[in-house]
Amino acid sequence: MEEHKSAMEINLSLPSNNSDKDRFNNGYFFEFEKYIENEHNYMTTIYFTPIVICTTLFGNSAILITIWKTSSLHSAANILLSSLAVSDLAVGLIVQPLFIASVQCRMYSVFILYVTVGIFFSIASFFTVTAIGIERLLALQLHLRYHAVVTQFRVTWVVIFIYFISAVIASSSLWVLGAPSVVYISFIFGNFVVYIKIYLIIRRHQRQIQHQQRQQQDNIFSAAKRFKKTALKTFLVCIVLVCCYMPYSLVVKIALIAGLHFPPKVYSITVALIFLNSSINPLLYCWRDREIRTALKQLFGC
């Protein structure tokens, strides 16, 4: 027992001089210390996280295999959806195991690796969700020119850029405290603007129905209704993402800045919500897209 305690003390110690503390970011050490200081958090990590890992790996792998094996799903929009599924898959494959390792070993260096990789994939997810919203907006604005402008080649380069800029932001997060939070807020604001524009376009289309003949009216109404459903379902993916990530950010920032002490269970729940998002998303993909739902049933013989 004494050996275990002494090893823990060594692993938890911060560098002694101030410059090293700044380099390793005192804020992240605060998060690490708060999470491992309670046995409840430790047990949650051991028993809850592996279950979420299994559901995350199965759900996102199923989505990726379905899109890959179904030729009718090889579209520009589904490249973005696949990118989001890859981010979620990586959370279950890399981020969550790193989290378990950091808590079990109680090593700050492993925790920093977990934080950096976790920020990388979370930023990539936020970027991709925003890109999906912009793609829906372009589908409404461009009409017949959509397929000429939004090509698979261009969307692929957008995905490459998303992962590149996510890597830059994740690296800078070790040196600039609060950089990820600024990015998250920017994404929330950007998505709000995009979906407001989508809503206004759909409203304009619905008003145009009143000036068309009856046959054309039915066609326009059907198209507007279809786009409205797709946009709302896409927006729900964004809302779920924000709801899963925001509680943890708020708890940590409030505790760090204001000096408030939350119960240890709060840290467990907020971290669990982040990991749970990667398991929820595959269900949202199936609910959002009838083609994916049908292809998934055919692939698994349901």
Coordinates of N, CA and C in Angstrom, one line a residue, residues 132-211:
I132 N -21.4 19.6 -42.5 CA -22.6 18.9 -43.0 C -23.8 19.9 -43.0
G133 N -23.9 20.8 -42.1 CA -24.9 21.9 -42.1 C -24.7 22.8 -43.3
I134 N -23.5 23.1 -43.7 CA -23.2 24.0 -44.8 C -23.6 23.2 -46.1
E135 N -23.3 21.9 -46.1 CA -23.6 21.1 -47.3 C -25.2 21.1 -47.5
R136 N -25.9 21.0 -46.5 CA -27.4 21.1 -46.6 C -27.9 22.5 -47.1
L137 N -27.2 23.5 -46.6 CA -27.5 24.8 -47.0 C -27.2 25.0 -48.5
L138 N -26.1 24.5 -49.0 CA -25.8 24.6 -50.4 C -26.8 23.8 -51.3
A139 N -27.2 22.7 -50.7 CA -28.2 21.9 -51.5 C -29.5 22.7 -51.7
L140 N -29.9 23.5 -50.7 CA -31.0 24.4 -50.9 C -30.8 25.6 -51.8
Q141 N -29.6 26.1 -51.7 CA -29.3 27.3 -52.5 C -29.0 27.1 -53.9
L142 N -28.3 26.0 -54.2 CA -27.7 25.8 -55.5 C -28.7 25.0 -56.5
H143 N -29.6 24.2 -55.9 CA -30.6 23.5 -56.7 C -29.9 22.6 -57.7
L144 N -30.1 22.8 -59.0 CA -29.5 22.0 -60.0 C -28.0 22.1 -60.2
R145 N -27.4 23.2 -59.7 CA -26.0 23.3 -59.7 C -25.3 22.6 -58.6
Y146 N -26.0 22.0 -57.7 CA -25.4 21.4 -56.5 C -24.4 20.4 -56.8
H147 N -24.7 19.4 -57.7 CA -23.8 18.3 -58.0 C -22.6 18.7 -58.7
A148 N -22.7 19.9 -59.4 CA -21.5 20.4 -60.1 C -20.6 21.1 -59.2
V149 N -21.1 21.7 -58.1 CA -20.3 22.5 -57.2 C -19.8 21.6 -56.0
V150 N -20.7 20.8 -55.4 CA -20.4 20.0 -54.3 C -20.0 18.6 -54.8
T151 N -18.8 18.4 -55.2 CA -18.3 17.1 -55.8 C -17.6 16.3 -54.7
Q152 N -17.5 15.0 -54.9 CA -16.8 14.1 -54.0 C -15.3 14.5 -53.8
F153 N -14.7 15.0 -54.9 CA -13.3 15.4 -54.8 C -13.1 16.6 -53.9
R154 N -14.0 17.6 -54.0 CA -13.9 18.8 -53.2 C -14.2 18.5 -51.8
V155 N -15.2 17.6 -51.5 CA -15.6 17.3 -50.1 C -14.4 16.5 -49.5
T156 N -13.8 15.7 -50.2 CA -12.6 14.9 -49.7 C -11.5 15.8 -49.2
W157 N -11.2 16.9 -50.0 CA -10.2 17.9 -49.6 C -10.7 18.7 -48.4
V158 N -12.0 18.9 -48.3 CA -12.5 19.6 -47.1 C -12.3 18.8 -45.9
V159 N -12.5 17.4 -46.0 CA -12.2 16.5 -44.8 C -10.8 16.5 -44.5
I160 N -9.9 16.5 -45.5 CA -8.4 16.5 -45.2 C -8.1 17.8 -44.5
F161 N -8.6 19.0 -44.9 CA -8.4 20.2 -44.3 C -8.9 20.2 -42.8
I162 N -10.1 19.6 -42.6 CA -10.7 19.6 -41.3 C -9.7 18.9 -40.3
Y163 N -9.1 17.7 -40.7 CA -8.3 17.0 -39.8 C -6.9 17.7 -39.6
F164 N -6.5 18.4 -40.6 CA -5.2 19.2 -40.5 C -5.4 20.3 -39.5
I165 N -6.5 21.1 -39.7 CA -6.7 22.3 -38.8 C -7.0 21.8 -37.3
S166 N -7.6 20.6 -37.2 CA -7.9 20.0 -35.9 C -6.6 19.6 -35.2
A167 N -5.7 19.1 -36.0 CA -4.4 18.8 -35.4 C -3.6 20.0 -34.9
V168 N -3.7 21.1 -35.7 CA -3.1 22.4 -35.3 C -3.7 22.9 -34.0
I169 N -5.0 22.9 -33.9 CA -5.7 23.4 -32.7 C -5.4 22.5 -31.5
A170 N -5.4 21.2 -31.7 CA -5.1 20.3 -30.6 C -3.7 20.5 -30.0
S171 N -2.8 20.7 -30.9 CA -1.4 21.0 -30.5 C -1.3 22.3 -29.7
S172 N -2.0 23.3 -30.2 CA -1.9 24.6 -29.5 C -2.6 24.6 -28.2
S173 N -3.5 23.6 -28.0 CA -4.2 23.6 -26.7 C -3.3 23.4 -25.5
L174 N -2.1 22.8 -25.7 CA -1.2 22.5 -24.7 C -0.5 23.8 -24.2
W175 N -0.5 24.8 -25.1 CA 0.2 26.1 -24.8 C -0.8 27.2 -24.6
V176 N -2.0 27.2 -25.2 CA -2.9 28.2 -25.0 C -4.1 27.7 -24.3
L177 N -4.3 28.1 -23.0 CA -5.4 27.6 -22.2 C -6.7 28.3 -22.7
G178 N -7.7 27.5 -23.0 CA -9.0 28.0 -23.4 C -9.1 28.0 -24.9
A179 N -8.1 27.6 -25.7 CA -8.2 27.6 -27.1 C -9.3 26.7 -27.6
P180 N -9.5 25.4 -27.1 CA -10.6 24.6 -27.5 C -11.9 25.2 -27.2
S181 N -12.1 25.9 -26.1 CA -13.4 26.5 -25.7 C -13.8 27.5 -26.7
V182 N -12.8 28.4 -27.1 CA -13.1 29.4 -28.1 C -13.6 28.8 -29.4
V183 N -12.9 27.7 -29.8 CA -13.3 27.0 -31.1 C -14.7 26.4 -30.9
Y184 N -15.0 25.8 -29.8 CA -16.3 25.2 -29.6 C -17.4 26.3 -29.7
I185 N -17.2 27.4 -29.0 CA -18.2 28.5 -29.1 C -18.3 29.0 -30.5
S186 N -17.2 29.1 -31.2 CA -17.3 29.6 -32.6 C -18.1 28.6 -33.5
F187 N -18.0 27.3 -33.3 CA -18.7 26.3 -34.0 C -20.2 26.4 -33.7
I188 N -20.5 26.6 -32.4 CA -21.9 26.7 -32.0 C -22.6 27.9 -32.7
F189 N -21.9 29.0 -32.7 CA -22.4 30.2 -33.3 C -22.5 30.0 -34.8
G190 N -21.5 29.4 -35.5 CA -21.5 29.1 -36.9 C -22.7 28.2 -37.3
N191 N -22.9 27.2 -36.5 CA -24.0 26.3 -36.8 C -25.4 27.0 -36.7
F192 N -25.5 27.9 -35.7 CA -26.7 28.6 -35.4 C -27.0 29.5 -36.7
V193 N -26.0 30.1 -37.2 CA -26.2 31.0 -38.4 C -26.6 30.1 -39.6
V194 N -25.9 29.0 -39.8 CA -26.2 28.1 -40.9 C -27.7 27.7 -40.9
Y195 N -28.1 27.2 -39.7 CA -29.5 26.6 -39.7 C -30.5 27.7 -39.7
I196 N -30.2 28.9 -39.2 CA -31.1 30.0 -39.4 C -31.3 30.3 -40.9
K197 N -30.3 30.3 -41.7 CA -30.4 30.5 -43.1 C -31.2 29.4 -43.8
I198 N -31.0 28.2 -43.3 CA -31.7 27.0 -43.9 C -33.2 27.2 -43.6
Y199 N -33.5 27.7 -42.4 CA -34.9 27.9 -42.0 C -35.6 29.0 -42.8
L200 N -34.8 30.1 -43.1 CA -35.3 31.2 -43.8 C -35.6 30.8 -45.3
I201 N -34.7 30.0 -45.9 CA -34.9 29.5 -47.2 C -36.1 28.6 -47.3
I202 N -36.3 27.7 -46.4 CA -37.4 26.8 -46.4 C -38.7 27.6 -46.3
R203 N -38.7 28.6 -45.4 CA -39.9 29.5 -45.3 C -40.2 30.2 -46.6
R204 N -39.1 30.7 -47.3 CA -39.4 31.4 -48.6 C -39.9 30.4 -49.6
H205 N -39.5 29.2 -49.6 CA -40.0 28.2 -50.5 C -41.5 27.9 -50.2
Q206 N -41.8 27.9 -49.0 CA -43.2 27.6 -48.6 C -44.1 28.8 -49.0
R207 N -43.6 30.0 -48.9 CA -44.4 31.1 -49.3 C -44.6 31.1 -50.9
Q208 N -43.6 30.6 -51.6 CA -43.7 30.6 -53.0 C -44.8 29.6 -53.5
I209 N -45.1 28.7 -52.6 CA -46.1 27.7 -53.0 C -47.5 28.4 -53.3
Q210 N -47.7 29.4 -52.6 CA -49.0 30.1 -52.7 C -49.2 30.7 -54.1
H211 N -48.1 30.9 -54.8 CA -48.2 31.6 -56.1 C -48.0 30.6 -57.3

